[in-house]
PDB file of C-alpha atoms in Angstrom:
ATOM      1  CA  ALA H   1    -196.605 106.726  36.539  1.00  0.00           C
ATOM      2  CA  ASP H   2    -196.619 107.551  40.263  1.00  0.00           C
ATOM      3  CA  VAL H   3    -192.812 107.596  40.352  1.00  0.00           C
ATOM      4  CA  ALA H   4    -192.764 109.732  37.209  1.00  0.00           C
ATOM      5  CA  HIS H   5    -195.090 112.308  38.745  1.00  0.00           C
ATOM      6  CA  ALA H   6    -192.959 112.348  41.916  1.00  0.00           C
ATOM      7  CA  VAL H   7    -189.824 113.082  39.900  1.00  0.00           C
ATOM      8  CA  ALA H   8    -191.716 115.640  37.833  1.00  0.00           C
ATOM      9  CA  ALA H   9    -192.784 117.359  41.027  1.00  0.00           C
ATOM     10  CA  CYS H  10    -189.144 117.594  42.094  1.00  0.00           C
ATOM     11  CA  PHE H  11    -188.403 119.321  38.787  1.00  0.00           C
ATOM     12  CA  GLY H  12    -191.222 121.775  39.458  1.00  0.00           C
ATOM     13  CA  ARG H  13    -193.485 120.772  36.567  1.00  0.00           C
ATOM     14  CA  GLU H  14    -196.050 118.136  35.701  1.00  0.00           C
ATOM     15  CA  ILE H  15    -195.168 115.424  33.197  1.00  0.00           C
ATOM     16  CA  GLU H  16    -198.001 113.478  31.640  1.00  0.00           C
ATOM     17  CA  VAL H  17    -197.152 109.845  30.990  1.00  0.00           C
ATOM     18  CA  ALA H  18    -199.168 109.391  27.785  1.00  0.00           C
ATOM     19  CA  ASN H  19    -197.278 106.597  26.063  1.00  0.00           C
ATOM     20  CA  VAL H  20    -194.579 103.987  26.507  1.00  0.00           C
ATOM     21  CA  ALA H  21    -191.894 106.189  24.928  1.00  0.00           C
ATOM     22  CA  ALA H  22    -192.514 109.023  27.406  1.00  0.00           C
ATOM     23  CA  ALA H  23    -192.532 106.548  30.290  1.00  0.00           C
ATOM     24  CA  ASN H  24    -189.194 105.124  29.125  1.00  0.00           C
ATOM     25  CA  VAL H  25    -187.664 108.600  28.964  1.00  0.00           C
ATOM     26  CA  ILE H  26    -188.856 109.459  32.468  1.00  0.00           C
ATOM     27  CA  GLY H  27    -187.696 106.057  33.723  1.00  0.00           C
ATOM     28  CA  GLY H  28    -184.281 106.772  32.233  1.00  0.00           C
ATOM     29  CA  ILE H  29    -184.120 110.114  34.066  1.00  0.00           C
ATOM     30  CA  ILE H  30    -184.959 108.379  37.333  1.00  0.00           C
ATOM     31  CA  ARG H  31    -182.342 105.677  36.780  1.00  0.00           C
ATOM     32  CA  ASP H  32    -179.740 108.328  35.953  1.00  0.00           C
ATOM     33  CA  ILE H  33    -180.487 110.156  39.202  1.00  0.00           C
ATOM     34  CA  GLU H  34    -180.311 106.907  41.147  1.00  0.00           C
ATOM     35  CA  GLN H  35    -177.058 105.855  39.477  1.00  0.00           C
ATOM     36  CA  ALA H  36    -175.362 109.223  40.059  1.00  0.00           C
ATOM     37  CA  SER H  37    -176.583 109.269  43.667  1.00  0.00           C
ATOM     38  CA  THR H  38    -175.663 105.648  44.535  1.00  0.00           C
ATOM     39  CA  SER H  39    -179.242 105.609  45.770  1.00  0.00           C
ATOM     40  CA  SER H  40    -179.002 102.029  47.037  1.00  0.00           C
ATOM     41  CA  VAL H  41    -177.120 103.395  50.059  1.00  0.00           C
ATOM     42  CA  ALA H  42    -180.008 105.741  50.884  1.00  0.00           C
ATOM     43  CA  TYR H  43    -182.630 103.033  50.316  1.00  0.00           C
ATOM     44  CA  ASP H  44    -180.764 100.430  52.382  1.00  0.00           C
ATOM     45  CA  THR H  45    -180.167 102.903  55.216  1.00  0.00           C
ATOM     46  CA  GLY H  46    -183.830 103.903  55.357  1.00  0.00           C
ATOM     47  CA  VAL H  47    -185.064 100.297  55.257  1.00  0.00           C
ATOM     48  CA  GLU H  48    -182.531  99.196  57.891  1.00  0.00           C
ATOM     49  CA  ARG H  49    -183.679 101.949  60.261  1.00  0.00           C
ATOM     50  CA  SER H  50    -187.326 101.025  59.678  1.00  0.00           C
ATOM     51  CA  ILE H  51    -186.543  97.431  60.641  1.00  0.00           C
ATOM     52  CA  ASP H  52    -184.555  98.421  63.723  1.00  0.00           C
ATOM     53  CA  VAL H  53    -186.575 101.298  65.234  1.00  0.00           C
ATOM     54  CA  GLY H  54    -189.719 101.420  63.079  1.00  0.00           C
ATOM     55  CA  TRP H  55    -189.025 104.315  60.715  1.00  0.00           C
ATOM     56  CA  GLY H  56    -186.285 105.577  58.418  1.00  0.00           C
ATOM     57  CA  TYR H  57    -185.811 108.386  55.918  1.00  0.00           C
ATOM     58  CA  TRP H  58    -183.996 109.502  52.817  1.00  0.00           C
ATOM     59  CA  ARG H  59    -184.229 112.768  50.932  1.00  0.00           C
ATOM     60  CA  VAL H  60    -183.926 114.384  47.504  1.00  0.00           C
ATOM     61  CA  VAL H  61    -181.680 117.444  47.230  1.00  0.00           C
ATOM     62  CA  GLY H  62    -180.363 119.654  44.479  1.00  0.00           C
ATOM     63  CA  GLN H  63    -176.587 119.904  44.092  1.00  0.00           C
ATOM     64  CA  TYR H  64    -174.513 122.061  41.763  1.00  0.00           C
ATOM     65  CA  VAL H  65    -172.873 120.147  38.935  1.00  0.00           C
ATOM     66  CA  ASN H  66    -169.484 121.611  39.823  1.00  0.00           C
ATOM     67  CA  GLN H  67    -167.952 124.670  41.442  1.00  0.00           C
ATOM     68  CA  ARG H  68    -168.087 126.686  38.203  1.00  0.00           C
ATOM     69  CA  SER H  69    -171.687 125.955  37.270  1.00  0.00           C
ATOM     70  CA  PHE H  70    -175.100 127.403  38.052  1.00  0.00           C
ATOM     71  CA  ASP H  71    -176.805 124.168  36.981  1.00  0.00           C
ATOM     72  CA  GLN H  72    -178.101 121.769  39.606  1.00  0.00           C
ATOM     73  CA  GLU H  73    -178.872 118.071  39.501  1.00  0.00           C
ATOM     74  CA  LEU H  74    -181.122 116.000  41.742  1.00  0.00           C
ATOM     75  CA  ARG H  75    -179.461 113.602  44.165  1.00  0.00           C
ATOM     76  CA  ILE H  76    -180.903 111.002  46.532  1.00  0.00           C
ATOM     77  CA  VAL H  77    -179.022 111.084  49.846  1.00  0.00           C
ATOM     78  CA  PRO H  78    -179.400 108.982  53.017  1.00  0.00           C
ATOM     79  CA  ILE H  79    -180.385 110.173  56.483  1.00  0.00           C
ATOM     80  CA  ARG H  80    -178.435 107.992  58.889  1.00  0.00           C
ATOM     81  CA  ASN H  81    -180.028 109.128  62.141  1.00  0.00           C
ATOM     82  CA  SER H  82    -183.814 108.764  62.028  1.00  0.00           C
ATOM     83  CA  PHE H  83    -184.166 110.765  65.239  1.00  0.00           C
ATOM     84  CA  THR H  84    -182.866 113.938  63.573  1.00  0.00           C
ATOM     85  CA  VAL H  85    -186.069 114.080  61.507  1.00  0.00           C
ATOM     86  CA  THR H  86    -189.358 115.367  62.894  1.00  0.00           C
ATOM     87  CA  MET H  87    -192.118 114.849  60.339  1.00  0.00           C
ATOM     88  CA  ASP H  88    -195.643 116.196  60.439  1.00  0.00           C
ATOM     89  CA  PRO H  89    -197.527 113.689  62.663  1.00  0.00           C
ATOM     90  CA  ALA H  90    -200.688 114.279  60.621  1.00  0.00           C
ATOM     91  CA  ALA H  91    -199.066 112.645  57.571  1.00  0.00           C
ATOM     92  CA  VAL H  92    -200.744 109.241  57.195  1.00  0.00           C
ATOM     93  CA  MET H  93    -199.320 108.067  53.872  1.00  0.00           C
ATOM     94  CA  PRO H  94    -196.453 105.554  54.278  1.00  0.00           C
ATOM     95  CA  ALA H  95    -193.920 107.697  52.402  1.00  0.00           C
ATOM     96  CA  GLY H  96    -195.147 110.909  54.031  1.00  0.00           C
ATOM     97  CA  GLU H  97    -196.092 112.631  50.776  1.00  0.00           C
ATOM     98  CA  ASP H  98    -199.028 114.312  52.519  1.00  0.00           C
ATOM     99  CA  GLN H  99    -196.842 116.016  55.120  1.00  0.00           C
ATOM    100  CA  GLN H 100    -197.259 119.767  55.591  1.00  0.00           C
ATOM    101  CA  TRP H 101    -193.968 120.377  57.378  1.00  0.00           C
ATOM    102  CA  CYS H 102    -190.740 118.600  58.285  1.00  0.00           C
ATOM    103  CA  ILE H 103    -187.710 119.477  60.422  1.00  0.00           C
ATOM    104  CA  ILE H 104    -184.206 118.037  60.045  1.00  0.00           C
ATOM    105  CA  SER H 105    -181.604 118.951  62.654  1.00  0.00           C
ATOM    106  CA  GLU H 106    -177.853 118.734  62.192  1.00  0.00           C
ATOM    107  CA  MET H 107    -174.607 119.686  63.873  1.00  0.00           C
ATOM    108  CA  MET H 108    -172.171 122.075  62.192  1.00  0.00           C
ATOM    109  CA  SER H 109    -168.768 123.287  63.337  1.00  0.00           C
ATOM    110  CA  ARG H 110    -168.807 126.877  64.550  1.00  0.00           C
ATOM    111  CA  ARG H 111    -166.021 127.768  62.160  1.00  0.00           C
ATOM    112  CA  GLU H 112    -168.053 126.503  59.211  1.00  0.00           C
ATOM    113  CA  TYR H 113    -171.146 128.246  60.582  1.00  0.00           C
ATOM    114  CA  LYS H 114    -169.399 131.614  60.755  1.00  0.00           C
ATOM    115  CA  ARG H 115    -167.982 131.119  57.264  1.00  0.00           C
ATOM    116  CA  LYS H 116    -171.382 130.331  55.702  1.00  0.00           C
ATOM    117  CA  TYR H 117    -173.422 132.807  57.729  1.00  0.00           C
ATOM    118  CA  PRO H 118    -171.100 135.648  58.840  1.00  0.00           C
ATOM    119  CA  ASN H 119    -173.991 138.002  59.702  1.00  0.00           C
ATOM    120  CA  ALA H 120    -176.050 135.471  61.674  1.00  0.00           C
ATOM    121  CA  THR H 121    -176.401 135.532  65.432  1.00  0.00           C
ATOM    122  CA  ASN H 122    -176.157 132.728  67.992  1.00  0.00           C
ATOM    123  CA  ALA H 123    -172.613 131.870  66.949  1.00  0.00           C
ATOM    124  CA  GLU H 124    -171.177 132.036  70.476  1.00  0.00           C
ATOM    125  CA  TRP H 125    -171.665 129.275  73.028  1.00  0.00           C
ATOM    126  CA  GLN H 126    -173.164 130.151  76.421  1.00  0.00           C
ATOM    127  CA  GLU H 127    -172.617 127.631  79.202  1.00  0.00           C
ATOM    128  CA  SER H 128    -175.664 128.945  81.065  1.00  0.00           C
ATOM    129  CA  SER H 129    -178.055 127.734  78.361  1.00  0.00           C
ATOM    130  CA  PRO H 130    -180.904 125.607  79.791  1.00  0.00           C
ATOM    131  CA  GLY H 131    -181.319 121.904  79.213  1.00  0.00           C
ATOM    132  CA  ASP H 132    -180.230 118.673  80.853  1.00  0.00           C
ATOM    133  CA  THR H 133    -178.478 117.440  77.692  1.00  0.00           C
ATOM    134  CA  LEU H 134    -176.711 120.679  76.863  1.00  0.00           C
ATOM    135  CA  LEU H 135    -173.541 119.051  75.588  1.00  0.00           C
ATOM    136  CA  ASP H 136    -175.555 116.887  73.202  1.00  0.00           C
ATOM    137  CA  TRP H 137    -177.373 119.955  71.888  1.00  0.00           C
ATOM    138  CA  GLU H 138    -174.324 122.156  71.204  1.00  0.00           C
ATOM    139  CA  ASN H 139    -170.848 122.793  72.569  1.00  0.00           C
ATOM    140  CA  LYS H 140    -167.840 125.033  72.068  1.00  0.00           C
ATOM    141  CA  GLU H 141    -166.872 123.391  68.790  1.00  0.00           C
ATOM    142  CA  ARG H 142    -170.257 122.727  67.182  1.00  0.00           C
ATOM    143  CA  ILE H 143    -173.653 124.371  66.892  1.00  0.00           C
ATOM    144  CA  ARG H 144    -177.006 122.752  66.154  1.00  0.00           C
ATOM    145  CA  LEU H 145    -179.004 123.981  63.170  1.00  0.00           C
ATOM    146  CA  ALA H 146    -182.324 122.944  61.675  1.00  0.00           C
ATOM    147  CA  GLU H 147    -183.749 122.719  58.183  1.00  0.00           C
ATOM    148  CA  TYR H 148    -187.439 123.499  58.189  1.00  0.00           C
ATOM    149  CA  TYR H 149    -189.632 122.581  55.225  1.00  0.00           C
ATOM    150  CA  ARG H 150    -193.238 123.684  54.986  1.00  0.00           C
ATOM    151  CA  ILE H 151    -196.056 123.685  52.447  1.00  0.00           C
ATOM    152  CA  HIS H 152    -197.499 127.145  51.851  1.00  0.00           C
ATOM    153  CA  GLU H 153    -200.939 127.153  50.263  1.00  0.00           C
ATOM    154  CA  ILE H 154    -201.301 130.307  48.153  1.00  0.00           C
ATOM    155  CA  ASP H 155    -204.742 131.464  47.058  1.00  0.00           C
ATOM    156  CA  ASP H 156    -205.048 131.636  43.281  1.00  0.00           C
ATOM    157  CA  THR H 157    -207.522 131.303  40.405  1.00  0.00           C
ATOM    158  CA  LEU H 158    -207.392 128.414  37.936  1.00  0.00           C
ATOM    159  CA  PHE H 159    -208.424 129.041  34.309  1.00  0.00           C
ATOM    160  CA  LEU H 160    -209.375 126.441  31.710  1.00  0.00           C
ATOM    161  CA  MET H 161    -207.914 127.083  28.261  1.00  0.00           C
ATOM    162  CA  ALA H 162    -209.615 126.288  24.960  1.00  0.00           C
ATOM    163  CA  ASP H 163    -207.136 123.477  24.201  1.00  0.00           C
ATOM    164  CA  GLY H 164    -207.872 121.733  27.506  1.00  0.00           C
ATOM    165  CA  ARG H 165    -204.846 122.980  29.424  1.00  0.00           C
ATOM    166  CA  THR H 166    -205.137 124.818  32.717  1.00  0.00           C
ATOM    167  CA  ALA H 167    -203.197 127.780  34.052  1.00  0.00           C
ATOM    168  CA  PHE H 168    -203.055 129.748  37.281  1.00  0.00           C
ATOM    169  CA  LYS H 169    -203.880 133.431  37.109  1.00  0.00           C
ATOM    170  CA  SER H 170    -200.518 134.284  38.682  1.00  0.00           C
ATOM    171  CA  GLU H 171    -198.727 132.419  35.866  1.00  0.00           C
ATOM    172  CA  LEU H 172    -200.637 133.874  32.905  1.00  0.00           C
ATOM    173  CA  PRO H 173    -198.629 136.090  30.534  1.00  0.00           C
ATOM    174  CA  THR H 174    -199.873 139.421  29.251  1.00  0.00           C
ATOM    175  CA  GLN H 175    -202.848 139.554  26.880  1.00  0.00           C
ATOM    176  CA  GLU H 176    -200.522 140.439  23.998  1.00  0.00           C
ATOM    177  CA  SER H 177    -198.348 137.397  24.687  1.00  0.00           C
ATOM    178  CA  MET H 178    -201.405 135.157  24.976  1.00  0.00           C
ATOM    179  CA  ALA H 179    -202.759 136.429  21.670  1.00  0.00           C
ATOM    180  CA  ALA H 180    -199.392 135.887  19.971  1.00  0.00           C
ATOM    181  CA  ALA H 181    -199.199 132.330  21.340  1.00  0.00           C
ATOM    182  CA  GLY H 182    -202.795 131.562  20.374  1.00  0.00           C
ATOM    183  CA  TRP H 183    -203.925 131.097  23.966  1.00  0.00           C
ATOM    184  CA  THR H 184    -207.657 131.565  24.496  1.00  0.00           C
ATOM    185  CA  PHE H 185    -209.877 130.884  27.471  1.00  0.00           C
ATOM    186  CA  ALA H 186    -212.528 128.196  27.408  1.00  0.00           C
ATOM    187  CA  ARG H 187    -215.880 129.855  27.997  1.00  0.00           C
ATOM    188  CA  ASP H 188    -219.151 128.760  29.505  1.00  0.00           C
ATOM    189  CA  ARG H 189    -222.650 129.222  28.044  1.00  0.00           C
ATOM    190  CA  LYS H 190    -222.744 132.848  29.118  1.00  0.00           C
ATOM    191  CA  GLY H 191    -219.434 133.575  27.413  1.00  0.00           C
ATOM    192  CA  ALA H 192    -217.484 134.034  30.625  1.00  0.00           C
ATOM    193  CA  PRO H 193    -214.056 132.363  31.077  1.00  0.00           C
ATOM    194  CA  ILE H 194    -214.258 129.054  32.936  1.00  0.00           C
ATOM    195  CA  GLN H 195    -212.457 129.516  36.239  1.00  0.00           C
ATOM    196  CA  ARG H 196    -212.512 128.474  39.876  1.00  0.00           C
ATOM    197  CA  ARG H 197    -210.888 129.541  43.103  1.00  0.00           C
ATOM    198  CA  THR H 198    -208.129 127.217  44.256  1.00  0.00           C
ATOM    199  CA  THR H 199    -204.724 127.149  45.912  1.00  0.00           C
ATOM    200  CA  ARG H 200    -201.287 126.299  44.622  1.00  0.00           C
ATOM    201  CA  ARG H 201    -198.673 124.577  46.752  1.00  0.00           C
ATOM    202  CA  GLN H 202    -195.331 126.222  47.375  1.00  0.00           C
ATOM    203  CA  VAL H 203    -192.533 124.369  49.148  1.00  0.00           C
ATOM    204  CA  GLU H 204    -190.484 126.665  51.384  1.00  0.00           C
ATOM    205  CA  TRP H 205    -187.126 125.824  52.991  1.00  0.00           C
ATOM    206  CA  TYR H 206    -185.693 127.621  56.027  1.00  0.00           C
ATOM    207  CA  ARG H 207    -182.370 127.366  57.816  1.00  0.00           C
ATOM    208  CA  ILE H 208    -182.877 128.083  61.530  1.00  0.00           C
ATOM    209  CA  ASN H 209    -180.217 128.531  64.188  1.00  0.00           C
ATOM    210  CA  GLY H 210    -182.515 128.473  67.221  1.00  0.00           C
ATOM    211  CA  THR H 211    -183.186 132.201  67.429  1.00  0.00           C
ATOM    212  CA  LYS H 212    -183.532 133.460  63.845  1.00  0.00           C
ATOM    213  CA  ILE H 213    -184.031 132.412  60.236  1.00  0.00           C
ATOM    214  CA  ILE H 214    -180.622 132.695  58.619  1.00  0.00           C
ATOM    215  CA  ASP H 215    -181.464 131.368  55.141  1.00  0.00           C
ATOM    216  CA  PHE H 216    -184.588 130.892  53.038  1.00  0.00           C
ATOM    217  CA  ARG H 217    -185.533 129.732  49.566  1.00  0.00           C
ATOM    218  CA  VAL H 218    -188.474 128.351  47.626  1.00  0.00           C
ATOM    219  CA  ILE H 219    -188.016 124.729  46.519  1.00  0.00           C
ATOM    220  CA  PRO H 220    -189.355 123.686  43.078  1.00  0.00           C
ATOM    221  CA  GLY H 221    -192.116 121.126  43.180  1.00  0.00           C
ATOM    222  CA  ARG H 222    -195.256 120.407  45.186  1.00  0.00           C
ATOM    223  CA  PHE H 223    -193.968 117.936  47.787  1.00  0.00           C
ATOM    224  CA  ILE H 224    -191.466 118.122  50.633  1.00  0.00           C
ATOM    225  CA  PRO H 225    -188.461 116.089  49.376  1.00  0.00           C
ATOM    226  CA  VAL H 226    -188.128 113.917  52.497  1.00  0.00           C
ATOM    227  CA  ILE H 227    -189.309 110.318  52.094  1.00  0.00           C
ATOM    228  CA  ARG H 228    -190.311 108.099  55.005  1.00  0.00           C
ATOM    229  CA  CYS H 229    -189.873 104.334  55.179  1.00  0.00           C
ATOM    230  CA  GLU H 230    -192.121 102.705  57.779  1.00  0.00           C
ATOM    231  CA  GLY H 231    -191.755  99.500  59.747  1.00  0.00           C
ATOM    232  CA  ASN H 232    -194.634  98.126  61.814  1.00  0.00           C
ATOM    233  CA  VAL H 233    -197.480 100.646  62.117  1.00  0.00           C
ATOM    234  CA  LEU H 234    -200.466 100.211  64.430  1.00  0.00           C
ATOM    235  CA  ASP H 235    -203.286 102.680  65.130  1.00  0.00           C
ATOM    236  CA  VAL H 236    -204.337 102.291  68.779  1.00  0.00           C
ATOM    237  CA  ASN H 237    -207.339 104.429  69.728  1.00  0.00           C
ATOM    238  CA  GLY H 238    -206.305 107.138  67.303  1.00  0.00           C
ATOM    239  CA  ARG H 239    -202.636 107.067  68.315  1.00  0.00           C
ATOM    240  CA  VAL H 240    -200.163 105.853  65.703  1.00  0.00           C
ATOM    241  CA  CYS H 241    -197.525 103.500  67.129  1.00  0.00           C
ATOM    242  CA  ARG H 242    -194.492 102.650  64.982  1.00  0.00           C
ATOM    243  CA  SER H 243    -192.077  99.935  66.009  1.00  0.00           C
ATOM    244  CA  GLY H 244    -189.243  97.813  64.692  1.00  0.00           C
ATOM    245  CA  MET H 245    -187.791  94.551  65.830  1.00  0.00           C
ATOM    246  CA  VAL H 246    -185.914  96.140  68.752  1.00  0.00           C
ATOM    247  CA  LYS H 247    -189.095  97.024  70.664  1.00  0.00           C
ATOM    248  CA  ASP H 248    -190.432  93.464  70.618  1.00  0.00           C
ATOM    249  CA  MET H 249    -187.015  92.108  71.660  1.00  0.00           C
ATOM    250  CA  MET H 250    -186.685  94.309  74.764  1.00  0.00           C
ATOM    251  CA  ASP H 251    -188.898  92.287  77.103  1.00  0.00           C
ATOM    252  CA  PRO H 252    -187.410  88.881  76.136  1.00  0.00           C
ATOM    253  CA  ALA H 253    -183.931  90.368  76.618  1.00  0.00           C
ATOM    254  CA  LYS H 254    -184.901  91.611  80.086  1.00  0.00           C
ATOM    255  CA  MET H 255    -186.265  88.162  80.992  1.00  0.00           C
ATOM    256  CA  PHE H 256    -183.129  86.459  79.707  1.00  0.00           C
ATOM    257  CA  ASN H 257    -180.864  88.845  81.635  1.00  0.00           C
ATOM    258  CA  TYR H 258    -182.912  88.380  84.818  1.00  0.00           C
ATOM    259  CA  TRP H 259    -182.895  84.572  84.765  1.00  0.00           C
ATOM    260  CA  ARG H 260    -179.266  84.442  83.655  1.00  0.00           C
ATOM    261  CA  THR H 261    -178.349  86.654  86.615  1.00  0.00           C
ATOM    262  CA  SER H 262    -180.450  84.525  88.982  1.00  0.00           C
TER     263      SER H 262
END
């Protein structure tokens, strides 16, 4: 059921797993996405990084079915370099589902950058840019970009309907449409509609080039589609320390190298 709700969130709607038949259908959708994505590559990459350095990632993205289609399908893709991801440090859940923001950096050729974003700035390389690792950040051939996800909490009002369903005020149709569909509000003892103030989550995606936002869209769903895979996690005086097998092998390797040299 948890996996089903996660997939449902990626589709932008809630799916209630009420019976075995519905669960089988949702399980089939998940398996189809995994099969089309060759998801084992993403899973293995994330787990391998978590063993080596202490954390790994994979992500869920939407891709067009083909070049002549407006339809998109979900795909699970790997993130090979764990250090390109900066996840909200306040996220305590192992998979990071409680994260409020996430940044993924990448390198893109300047020719491709100008083709995709012809009106964007920061396309020219300046050798006087600050930084000790300037060549690793960008160079004459490539530019560094970032994808920035964030959760935007929007104030709204939640109404309870007579049939037990709920609906946000911002999503309610007109009164004529509600009457035609047979929608009526559940009412309290005083006859007033049952409602409460709440917020609804909106996932926003930004493409940033270092100086400006060059692309933006709202992502369907309630969760940032970047999944974390953790290795060893230890909370030391309020500070979270993540480690893989490499960290524990460093000191023995130093001792071995020292005595071998001696």
